[in-house]
Amino acid sequence: TILVLDFGSQYTHLITRRLREINVYSEMLPCTQKIAELSWKPKGIILSGGPYSVYAPDAPHVDPAVFDLDVPILGICYGLQEIAWTHGQNVSAGEKREYGRAQLQLEPHTSMSPHVDELFKGLGQDFEVWMSHGDKLSKLPEQFVTIAKTANAPFAGIAHTEKQYYGIQFHPEVTHTPKGTILIKNFAVNICKAGANWTMEAFVDKEIARIRALVGEKGQVIGAVSGGVDSTVAAKLMKEAIGDRFHAVLVDNGVLRGGEAKQVHQTLTEGLGIQLHVVDASQRFLGLLDGVSDPEKKRKIIGNTFIDCFQEKANELTAAAHNTPQAGEIEWFLQGTLYPDVIESISFKGPSATIKTHHNVGGLPEKMHLKLIEPLRELFKDEVRAMGTNLGIPHDLVWRHPFPGPGLAIRIIGAVTPEKVRIVQEADAIFISEIRAAGLYGQIAQAFAAMMEGKAVGVVGDQRLHGYIIALRAVSTSDFMTADSFVFDGEWLKRVVNRIGNEVQGVARVVYEVSSKPPATIEFE
Ligand code: XMP
């Protein structure tokens, strides 16, 4: 196991992710972790980056005992400065703060210690790295040599001449350092000799054990599910960990896809054995949405009403829990937060404008005095999918396109009515089933039918029809931050458009929307 000590960089989790990618176990702990309190001995230690300056009076520092463990240490960015600082060396605030790409050059040296070369083995003479730091080293600490530099940082890589201590100013864990994973592998596998035996199966077992320890023998957990990948995987993990002491709640808000509540109910209860409570609140939501056309207002109504519905159900279940002597109170709230959500909510604190307020259930636990449990918090989407597969969740669900919390309400431009919802549901079902039949579902990141505002004229038989306008949208994207419209075969598209026009009552026209993001967004509102 590699111990990753976290100094608070937004990239720290990427270090653990890279380690998982090369099948190495790691444990991430706060930078102030007392080594004496560890029940295991790490094979090596990585000190992460962080937002501080080592000379700030409140700067965090590692337990000096890490240097007595006699294991290899790699300091990244702040971690490098921390190593230098603990070895009595000056760090100065860089005149030029350095952010972005830089070309790293390995430094030839005449050291007698072969270990100093191990870190950059197989990486070539110079390669691209990603820098993000303010402070930089102004002088080498005693007994250290320079192993790499960039135009701006003369000590971009340093190594101790006797001990296996390394410091690098750049971030090997981000994809902008294309060879970073090799460097991390050099450190973890070659230098630390950590075994490459991490598996998803073992990770799941460990998470289950962690949940059991956290919740205790009697504790009960409640969580919302949507039918999407994240909440389903989190729910299944809970089910495996604590069985029927986990209660899943699905709120039908009336703007789900056609037949969805029923389908989710079937998959979760019959397929996965999860105890699911469906709250049919569609009338309540549609009533509140009546006549509302502002997208942010729609989001607020749906978000708040969701919280109300969930809370009512939770109170009911909590009252029922009083009567089950074999179990304790409902004290925990499960949330399927992923690591990218964590970063997003951090970066959203700044002035970087919130483009859309994404619907989530953030305020709920505090309001209900529940403790938050987030078992997917360290994982990325692809890892959640791998975990889902490992937990026996059906392939189609694991690879399902994302569906927004406010549902069809933000795919219907303008005011939402039950008729419009019905039309979008039917059009969407045809579009998606044709995409599946053509074998294209997996190549598309997200596809759906939406409705434009207003009506258009069409003709059915000899009758003039004043009907709705459906817009179809399908996009390719890897991170949903930018997206490209998907290119279908023209004849195929015409056939699907005709099917929707003929089969969905009330539709006068169907258009295929080809905007990319930016300037458009993926959803219509
Ligand atoms: P946009 O439309 O912002 O969508 O390009 C990017 C991704 O986010 C989803 N999305 C939402 N998800 N609540 C959600 O839970 C929302 O309010 C919301 N708005 C957009 C969208 O489906 C896409 O996957």
Coordinates of C-alpha atoms and ligand atoms in Angstrom, one line a residue:
T1 CA 0.0 0.0 0.0
I2 CA 1.1 3.5 -0.9
L3 CA 0.2 6.2 1.6
V4 CA -0.9 9.4 0.0
L5 CA -0.8 12.3 2.4
D6 CA -3.2 15.0 1.2
F7 CA -2.3 18.7 1.5
G8 CA -5.6 19.7 -0.1
S9 CA -4.8 20.0 -3.8
Q10 CA -7.7 19.5 -6.1
Y11 CA -5.6 16.8 -7.8
T12 CA -4.9 14.6 -4.9
H13 CA -7.6 12.1 -5.8
L14 CA -6.1 11.8 -9.2
I15 CA -3.0 10.4 -7.6
T16 CA -5.0 7.6 -6.0
R17 CA -6.9 7.1 -9.3
R18 CA -3.6 6.7 -11.2
L19 CA -2.4 4.2 -8.6
R20 CA -5.6 2.2 -9.0
E21 CA -5.1 2.3 -12.8
I22 CA -1.8 0.5 -12.3
N23 CA -3.4 -1.8 -9.8
V24 CA -1.6 -0.5 -6.7
Y25 CA -3.4 -0.1 -3.4
S26 CA -3.3 3.3 -1.8
E27 CA -4.7 4.9 1.2
M28 CA -5.3 8.7 1.2
L29 CA -5.1 10.4 4.6
P30 CA -4.9 14.0 5.8
C31 CA -1.3 15.4 5.6
T32 CA -1.3 15.7 9.4
Q33 CA -1.8 12.0 10.0
K34 CA 0.3 10.7 12.9
I35 CA 2.4 7.9 11.7
A36 CA 2.3 6.2 15.1
E37 CA -1.4 5.8 14.7
L38 CA -1.2 3.8 11.5
S39 CA -1.9 0.1 12.0
W40 CA 0.1 -0.7 8.8
K41 CA 3.4 0.2 7.3
P42 CA 3.3 1.8 3.9
K43 CA 5.6 0.7 1.1
G44 CA 6.1 4.3 0.1
I45 CA 4.6 7.8 0.7
I46 CA 3.4 10.4 -1.7
L47 CA 3.0 14.0 -0.5
S48 CA 0.4 15.8 -2.6
G49 CA 0.2 19.3 -3.8
G50 CA -1.7 21.9 -1.9
P51 CA -2.8 25.5 -1.9
Y52 CA -0.5 26.8 0.8
S53 CA 3.0 28.2 1.0
V54 CA 5.3 26.1 3.3
Y55 CA 6.4 29.4 5.0
A56 CA 2.9 30.6 5.9
P57 CA 2.5 30.5 9.7
D58 CA -0.6 28.2 9.4
A59 CA 0.9 25.9 6.7
P60 CA 0.3 22.3 7.3
H61 CA 3.3 19.9 7.8
V62 CA 3.7 16.2 7.9
D63 CA 4.5 14.3 11.0
P64 CA 8.3 14.2 11.1
A65 CA 8.1 10.5 11.7
V66 CA 7.4 9.9 8.0
F67 CA 11.1 10.4 7.5
D68 CA 11.9 7.7 10.1
L69 CA 9.9 5.1 8.3
D70 CA 12.8 4.4 5.9
V71 CA 10.5 4.1 2.9
P72 CA 10.7 6.0 -0.4
I73 CA 8.9 9.4 -0.5
L74 CA 7.7 11.4 -3.5
G75 CA 6.7 15.0 -3.0
I76 CA 4.6 16.6 -5.7
C77 CA 4.5 20.4 -5.9
Y78 CA 3.8 21.5 -2.3
G79 CA 5.1 18.0 -1.4
L80 CA 8.4 18.9 -3.0
Q81 CA 8.6 22.1 -1.0
E82 CA 7.6 20.2 2.2
I83 CA 10.5 17.8 1.6
A84 CA 12.9 20.7 1.1
W85 CA 11.5 22.6 4.1
T86 CA 11.9 19.6 6.4
H87 CA 15.5 19.4 5.1
G88 CA 16.1 23.0 6.0
Q89 CA 16.0 24.6 2.7
N90 CA 14.6 27.8 1.4
V91 CA 11.6 28.0 -0.8
S92 CA 10.8 31.4 -2.4
A93 CA 7.6 32.6 -3.9
G94 CA 8.2 32.3 -7.6
E95 CA 8.5 35.6 -9.4
K96 CA 6.6 34.0 -12.1
R97 CA 3.7 31.8 -10.9
E98 CA 3.7 28.9 -13.2
Y99 CA 0.5 27.4 -14.5
G100 CA 0.1 25.2 -17.6
R101 CA 2.3 23.2 -19.9
A102 CA 6.0 23.2 -19.6
Q103 CA 8.8 21.2 -21.2
L104 CA 10.7 19.1 -18.7
Q105 CA 14.4 18.4 -19.3
L106 CA 16.1 15.7 -17.4
E107 CA 19.3 16.8 -15.8
P108 CA 22.4 14.7 -16.4
H109 CA 24.3 14.3 -13.1
T110 CA 27.2 12.4 -11.9
S111 CA 25.7 11.0 -8.8
M112 CA 27.0 7.7 -7.6
S113 CA 23.5 6.7 -6.4
P114 CA 21.7 4.8 -9.1
H115 CA 18.3 5.2 -7.4
V116 CA 18.1 8.8 -8.4
D117 CA 17.5 7.8 -12.1
E118 CA 14.7 5.4 -11.3
L119 CA 11.9 8.0 -11.2
F120 CA 12.3 9.1 -14.8
K121 CA 13.2 5.7 -16.3
G122 CA 11.7 5.1 -19.7
L123 CA 10.4 8.6 -20.1
G124 CA 12.9 9.9 -22.7
Q125 CA 15.1 13.0 -22.4
D126 CA 12.5 15.6 -22.3
F127 CA 8.7 15.5 -22.0
E128 CA 5.7 17.7 -21.4
V129 CA 4.5 18.3 -17.9
W130 CA 1.7 20.3 -16.2
M131 CA 2.8 23.0 -13.8
S132 CA 0.5 24.6 -11.2
H133 CA 2.3 26.4 -8.4
G134 CA 3.2 29.7 -6.9
D135 CA 6.2 28.9 -4.7
K136 CA 9.3 27.3 -6.1
L137 CA 12.6 26.1 -4.7
S138 CA 15.3 28.7 -4.7
K139 CA 18.2 26.4 -3.6
L140 CA 18.8 22.7 -3.4
P141 CA 18.6 21.3 0.1
E142 CA 21.8 19.6 1.3
Q143 CA 22.4 16.1 0.0
F144 CA 19.9 16.6 -2.9
V145 CA 20.7 16.7 -6.6
T146 CA 18.7 18.2 -9.4
I147 CA 17.2 15.6 -11.7
A148 CA 15.0 17.8 -13.9
K149 CA 14.4 21.4 -14.8
T150 CA 12.1 23.5 -16.9
A151 CA 12.7 27.0 -18.4
N152 CA 11.1 28.5 -15.3
A153 CA 12.0 26.1 -12.6
P154 CA 15.7 25.2 -12.2
F155 CA 14.7 22.6 -9.6
A156 CA 11.7 21.0 -11.2
G157 CA 12.9 17.6 -10.0
I158 CA 15.2 16.8 -7.1
A159 CA 16.4 13.6 -5.5
H160 CA 18.2 12.7 -2.3
T161 CA 21.6 11.2 -3.0
E162 CA 21.3 8.5 -0.3
K163 CA 17.7 8.0 0.5
Q164 CA 14.9 7.4 -1.9
Y165 CA 13.4 10.8 -1.6
Y166 CA 12.1 12.6 -4.7
G167 CA 10.5 15.9 -5.3
I168 CA 8.8 17.2 -8.5
Q169 CA 7.4 20.6 -9.1
F170 CA 4.9 19.4 -11.7
H171 CA 1.8 17.2 -11.5
P172 CA 2.3 13.7 -12.9
E173 CA -1.3 12.8 -11.9
V174 CA -3.1 15.0 -14.4
T175 CA -3.7 13.9 -18.0
H176 CA -1.9 17.1 -19.2
T177 CA 1.3 15.3 -18.2
P178 CA 1.0 12.6 -20.8
K179 CA 3.7 10.3 -19.4
G180 CA 2.7 10.9 -15.7
T181 CA 1.3 7.5 -15.1
I182 CA 4.7 5.9 -16.1
L183 CA 6.4 8.2 -13.6
I184 CA 3.9 7.2 -10.9
K185 CA 4.4 3.5 -11.8
N186 CA 8.2 4.0 -11.6
F187 CA 7.8 5.3 -8.1
A188 CA 5.2 2.9 -6.8
V189 CA 6.2 -0.3 -8.5
N190 CA 9.9 0.0 -9.2
I191 CA 11.1 2.2 -6.3
C192 CA 8.6 1.3 -3.5
K193 CA 8.1 -2.3 -4.7
A194 CA 4.4 -2.0 -4.1
G195 CA 2.5 -5.0 -5.4
A196 CA 0.3 -4.5 -8.4
N197 CA -2.7 -6.4 -7.0
W198 CA -5.5 -3.9 -6.6
T199 CA -8.8 -5.2 -8.0
M200 CA -12.2 -3.8 -8.1
E201 CA -13.5 -6.8 -6.3
A202 CA -11.2 -6.2 -3.3
F203 CA -12.1 -2.5 -3.4
V204 CA -15.8 -3.3 -3.2
D205 CA -15.1 -5.6 -0.2
K206 CA -13.2 -2.9 1.5
E207 CA -15.9 -0.3 0.9
I208 CA -18.5 -2.7 2.3
A209 CA -16.4 -3.2 5.4
R210 CA -16.0 0.5 5.7
I211 CA -19.7 1.1 5.5
R212 CA -20.4 -1.6 8.0
A213 CA -18.0 -0.1 10.5
L214 CA -19.4 3.4 10.0
V215 CA -23.1 2.5 10.2
G216 CA -22.7 0.0 13.0
E217 CA -24.7 -3.2 13.8
K218 CA -28.1 -1.5 13.9
G219 CA -27.8 1.8 12.1
Q220 CA -30.2 2.5 9.2
V221 CA -29.6 4.4 6.0
I222 CA -31.9 6.2 3.7
G223 CA -31.1 7.4 0.2
A224 CA -32.7 8.7 -3.0
V225 CA -32.4 6.7 -6.2
S226 CA -33.1 8.0 -9.7
G227 CA -32.5 4.9 -11.9
G228 CA -29.2 6.4 -13.0
V229 CA -25.9 4.6 -12.7
D230 CA -24.5 6.5 -9.6
S231 CA -27.4 6.2 -7.3
T232 CA -28.0 2.6 -8.3
V233 CA -24.4 1.6 -7.7
A234 CA -24.4 3.4 -4.3
A235 CA -27.7 1.7 -3.4
K236 CA -26.5 -1.8 -4.4
L237 CA -23.3 -1.3 -2.3
M238 CA -25.5 -0.3 0.7
K239 CA -27.7 -3.3 0.1
E240 CA -24.6 -5.6 0.1
A241 CA -23.3 -3.9 3.2
I242 CA -26.3 -3.6 5.5
G243 CA -29.2 -5.4 3.7
D244 CA -32.7 -4.2 4.5
R245 CA -31.4 -1.5 6.9
F246 CA -31.0 0.5 3.7
H247 CA -34.1 2.2 2.4
A248 CA -34.1 3.5 -1.1
V249 CA -36.6 6.2 -2.1
L250 CA -37.7 7.0 -5.7
V251 CA -39.7 10.2 -6.1
D252 CA -41.7 10.2 -9.3
N253 CA -41.8 13.8 -10.2
G254 CA -44.0 13.4 -13.3
V255 CA -41.2 14.5 -15.6
L256 CA -39.4 11.2 -15.8
R257 CA -39.0 9.3 -19.0
G258 CA -42.0 7.2 -20.1
G259 CA -42.6 4.2 -17.8
E260 CA -39.5 5.0 -15.9
A261 CA -40.7 4.8 -12.3
K262 CA -42.1 1.3 -13.0
Q263 CA -39.0 0.1 -14.7
V264 CA -36.7 1.4 -12.0
H265 CA -38.9 -0.3 -9.4
Q266 CA -38.6 -3.6 -11.2
T267 CA -34.9 -3.4 -11.7
L268 CA -34.1 -2.4 -8.1
T269 CA -36.5 -4.7 -6.3
E270 CA -36.7 -7.8 -8.4
G271 CA -33.3 -7.5 -10.1
L272 CA -31.1 -6.2 -7.3
G273 CA -33.1 -7.0 -4.1
I274 CA -33.1 -3.4 -2.9
Q275 CA -35.9 -2.2 -0.6
L276 CA -37.5 0.5 -2.7
H277 CA -40.2 3.0 -1.8
V278 CA -41.8 4.8 -4.7
V279 CA -43.4 8.1 -4.0
D280 CA -45.8 9.1 -6.8
A281 CA -45.8 12.8 -6.6
S282 CA -46.3 13.5 -10.3
Q283 CA -49.5 15.5 -9.8
R284 CA -47.9 17.6 -7.1
F285 CA -45.0 18.5 -9.3
L286 CA -47.0 19.1 -12.4
G287 CA -49.4 21.3 -10.4
L288 CA -46.5 23.4 -9.1
L289 CA -44.9 23.6 -12.6
D290 CA -48.1 24.8 -14.2
G291 CA -47.6 28.0 -16.2
V292 CA -43.9 28.3 -15.1
S293 CA -41.6 28.8 -18.1
D294 CA -38.4 30.2 -16.5
P295 CA -35.8 27.4 -16.5
E296 CA -34.2 28.3 -13.2
K297 CA -37.6 28.6 -11.5
K298 CA -38.5 25.1 -12.9
R299 CA -35.3 23.8 -11.4
K300 CA -36.0 25.4 -8.0
I301 CA -39.5 24.1 -7.9
I302 CA -38.4 20.6 -8.7
G303 CA -35.5 20.7 -6.3
N304 CA -37.5 22.0 -3.4
T305 CA -40.5 19.8 -4.0
F306 CA -38.2 16.8 -4.3
I307 CA -36.7 17.7 -0.9
D308 CA -40.2 18.0 0.6
C309 CA -41.4 14.7 -0.8
F310 CA -38.2 12.9 0.3
Q311 CA -38.4 14.3 3.7
E312 CA -42.1 13.3 4.2
K313 CA -41.2 9.8 3.2
A314 CA -38.2 9.8 5.4
N315 CA -40.2 10.9 8.4
E316 CA -42.7 8.1 7.7
L317 CA -39.9 5.5 7.5
T318 CA -38.2 6.9 10.6
A319 CA -41.4 6.6 12.5
A320 CA -41.7 3.0 11.3
A321 CA -38.1 2.4 12.4
H322 CA -39.1 3.1 16.0
N323 CA -41.2 0.0 15.9
T324 CA -38.4 -2.3 14.6
P325 CA -36.5 -3.3 17.8
Q326 CA -33.9 -5.3 15.8
A327 CA -32.8 -2.1 14.0
G328 CA -31.8 1.4 15.2
E329 CA -32.9 4.8 14.1
I330 CA -32.4 6.1 10.6
E331 CA -29.3 8.3 11.1
W332 CA -27.6 8.2 7.7
F333 CA -28.3 9.7 4.3
L334 CA -26.7 8.0 1.3
Q335 CA -25.5 10.2 -1.5
G336 CA -24.0 8.9 -4.8
T337 CA -21.6 11.8 -5.1
L338 CA -18.7 11.2 -7.5
Y339 CA -15.3 12.8 -7.3
P340 CA -15.9 15.1 -10.3
D341 CA -19.0 16.4 -8.4
V342 CA -16.8 17.1 -5.5
I343 CA -14.4 19.2 -7.6
E344 CA -17.2 20.9 -9.4
S345 CA -18.9 22.0 -6.2
I346 CA -15.5 23.3 -5.0
S347 CA -14.8 25.3 -8.2
F348 CA -18.3 26.6 -8.2
K349 CA -17.6 28.5 -5.0
G350 CA -15.6 31.0 -6.9
P351 CA -16.9 33.7 -9.2
S352 CA -16.7 31.3 -12.2
A353 CA -20.3 31.8 -13.2
T354 CA -22.7 29.0 -12.5
I355 CA -24.2 28.3 -15.9
K356 CA -27.0 26.3 -14.6
T357 CA -27.7 25.4 -11.0
H358 CA -27.6 21.6 -11.1
H359 CA -30.3 19.9 -9.1
N360 CA -29.0 17.9 -6.2
V361 CA -30.1 17.1 -2.7
G362 CA -27.3 18.9 -1.0
G363 CA -29.1 20.7 1.8
L364 CA -31.2 17.7 2.8
P365 CA -29.0 15.9 5.4
E366 CA -28.5 19.0 7.5
K367 CA -32.1 19.9 7.4
M368 CA -33.0 16.4 8.5
H369 CA -30.2 16.0 11.0
L370 CA -28.8 13.1 9.1
K371 CA -25.2 12.1 8.7
L372 CA -23.9 12.0 5.1
I373 CA -22.5 8.8 3.7
E374 CA -20.9 9.0 0.2
P375 CA -19.2 5.8 -0.8
L376 CA -18.4 6.8 -4.3
R377 CA -16.8 10.1 -3.4
E378 CA -13.4 9.0 -4.5
L379 CA -14.4 7.5 -7.8
F380 CA -14.7 8.6 -11.3
K381 CA -17.5 7.7 -13.6
D382 CA -15.7 4.9 -15.4
E383 CA -14.8 3.4 -12.0
V384 CA -18.4 3.6 -10.8
R385 CA -19.4 1.7 -14.0
A386 CA -16.7 -1.0 -13.3
M387 CA -18.0 -1.2 -9.7
G388 CA -21.6 -1.5 -11.0
T389 CA -20.6 -4.4 -13.2
N390 CA -18.8 -6.0 -10.3
L391 CA -21.9 -5.8 -8.2
G392 CA -24.0 -7.5 -10.8
I393 CA -25.9 -4.5 -12.1
P394 CA -27.2 -5.1 -15.6
H395 CA -25.1 -3.8 -18.5
D396 CA -27.8 -1.6 -19.9
L397 CA -28.2 0.2 -16.6
V398 CA -24.4 0.6 -16.1
W399 CA -24.1 2.2 -19.5
R400 CA -27.2 4.3 -19.3
H401 CA -27.0 7.9 -20.6
P402 CA -27.3 10.5 -17.9
F403 CA -30.7 12.0 -17.2
P404 CA -31.0 15.4 -15.5
G405 CA -32.7 15.7 -12.1
P406 CA -35.3 18.2 -13.4
G407 CA -36.0 15.7 -16.1
L408 CA -38.2 16.5 -19.0
A409 CA -39.1 19.9 -17.5
I410 CA -35.8 21.3 -18.9
R411 CA -36.3 19.5 -22.2
I412 CA -39.7 21.2 -22.7
I413 CA -39.0 24.9 -23.6
G414 CA -41.5 27.1 -21.9
A415 CA -44.4 26.0 -19.7
V416 CA -44.8 22.3 -18.9
T417 CA -48.2 20.6 -19.4
P418 CA -49.1 16.9 -19.0
E419 CA -49.8 16.7 -22.7
K420 CA -46.3 18.0 -23.6
V421 CA -44.8 15.6 -21.2
R422 CA -46.6 12.7 -22.8
I423 CA -45.5 13.8 -26.3
V424 CA -41.9 14.1 -25.3
Q425 CA -41.9 10.7 -23.5
E426 CA -43.3 9.0 -26.6
A427 CA -41.0 10.7 -29.0
D428 CA -38.0 9.9 -26.7
A429 CA -39.0 6.3 -26.5
I430 CA -39.0 5.9 -30.3
F431 CA -35.7 7.8 -30.8
I432 CA -33.9 5.8 -28.1
S433 CA -35.3 2.4 -29.2
E434 CA -34.2 3.2 -32.8
I435 CA -30.7 4.2 -31.6
R436 CA -30.5 1.0 -29.6
A437 CA -31.7 -1.1 -32.6
A438 CA -29.1 0.6 -34.8
G439 CA -26.4 -0.4 -32.3
L440 CA -25.4 3.3 -31.7
Y441 CA -26.4 3.7 -28.1
G442 CA -22.9 3.1 -26.8
Q443 CA -21.3 5.5 -29.2
I444 CA -23.5 8.4 -28.0
A445 CA -23.0 10.1 -24.7
Q446 CA -26.5 11.4 -24.4
A447 CA -29.5 11.4 -26.7
F448 CA -33.1 12.5 -26.1
A449 CA -36.2 14.2 -27.5
A450 CA -37.1 17.7 -26.5
M451 CA -39.8 20.1 -27.3
M452 CA -39.5 23.6 -28.8
E453 CA -41.7 26.4 -27.7
G454 CA -44.9 27.2 -29.6
K455 CA -46.6 25.3 -32.4
A456 CA -46.2 24.8 -36.1
V457 CA -48.5 23.8 -38.9
G458 CA -48.5 20.4 -40.4
V459 CA -50.9 18.2 -42.4
V460 CA -52.4 14.8 -41.5
G461 CA -54.5 13.3 -44.2
D462 CA -56.5 16.2 -45.5
Q463 CA -56.5 17.9 -42.2
R464 CA -54.4 20.9 -41.2
L465 CA -52.7 20.2 -37.9
H466 CA -51.5 22.8 -35.5
G467 CA -49.1 20.7 -33.5
Y468 CA -45.9 20.7 -31.4
I469 CA -42.3 20.7 -32.6
I470 CA -40.1 18.0 -31.4
A471 CA -36.3 18.4 -31.5
L472 CA -34.0 15.4 -31.3
R473 CA -30.5 15.8 -29.9
A474 CA -27.6 13.3 -29.6
V475 CA -24.1 14.3 -28.6
S476 CA -20.7 12.9 -28.2
T477 CA -18.6 14.1 -25.3
S478 CA -16.2 12.7 -22.8
D479 CA -16.7 15.1 -20.0
F480 CA -20.0 16.9 -20.7
M481 CA -18.2 20.2 -20.5
T482 CA -17.9 20.4 -24.3
A483 CA -19.9 18.3 -26.7
D484 CA -20.4 17.7 -30.4
S485 CA -23.6 16.7 -32.1
F486 CA -23.7 13.1 -33.3
V487 CA -23.9 12.5 -37.0
F488 CA -26.5 10.0 -38.0
D489 CA -27.0 8.5 -41.4
G490 CA -29.5 10.8 -43.3
E491 CA -31.9 8.0 -44.4
W492 CA -32.0 6.5 -40.9
L493 CA -32.7 9.9 -39.4
K494 CA -35.5 10.6 -41.9
R495 CA -37.1 7.2 -41.0
V496 CA -37.0 8.0 -37.3
V497 CA -38.4 11.5 -37.8
N498 CA -41.2 10.0 -39.9
R499 CA -42.0 7.4 -37.2
I500 CA -42.3 10.1 -34.5
G501 CA -44.5 12.3 -36.8
N502 CA -46.8 9.4 -37.6
E503 CA -46.9 7.7 -34.2
V504 CA -47.0 10.5 -31.7
Q505 CA -50.2 12.3 -31.7
G506 CA -50.0 16.1 -31.6
V507 CA -46.6 16.4 -33.3
A508 CA -46.5 18.6 -36.4
R509 CA -42.7 18.7 -37.0
V510 CA -39.6 17.0 -35.9
V511 CA -36.2 18.6 -36.2
Y512 CA -32.7 17.3 -35.6
E513 CA -30.6 19.8 -33.6
V514 CA -26.9 20.0 -34.4
S515 CA -25.5 22.7 -32.2
S516 CA -22.3 22.0 -30.4
K517 CA -21.5 22.9 -26.8
P518 CA -20.4 25.7 -26.5
P519 CA -22.3 27.8 -27.5
A520 CA -25.3 25.6 -26.9
T521 CA -25.6 23.4 -23.8
I522 CA -26.6 19.8 -24.0
E523 CA -30.0 20.2 -22.4
F524 CA -32.4 22.8 -23.9
E525 CA -32.8 24.9 -20.8
Ligands
XMP1 P1 -25.7 21.0 -20.0 O1 -27.1 21.2 -20.5 O2 -25.3 21.9 -18.9 O3 -25.6 19.5 -19.5 O4 -24.7 21.1 -21.2 C1 -24.4 18.9 -19.0 C2 -24.8 17.6 -18.3 O5 -25.5 17.9 -17.1 C3 -26.8 17.5 -17.1 N1 -27.7 18.5 -16.5 C4 -28.3 18.4 -15.3 N2 -28.3 17.4 -14.5 N3 -29.6 18.7 -13.0 C5 -29.0 17.5 -13.3 O6 -29.0 16.6 -12.5 C6 -29.7 19.7 -13.9 O7 -30.3 20.8 -13.6 C7 -29.0 19.6 -15.1 N4 -28.8 20.4 -16.2 C8 -28.0 19.7 -17.0 C9 -27.2 17.2 -18.6 O8 -28.2 16.2 -18.7 C10 -25.8 16.8 -19.1 O9 -25.6 15.4 -18.9

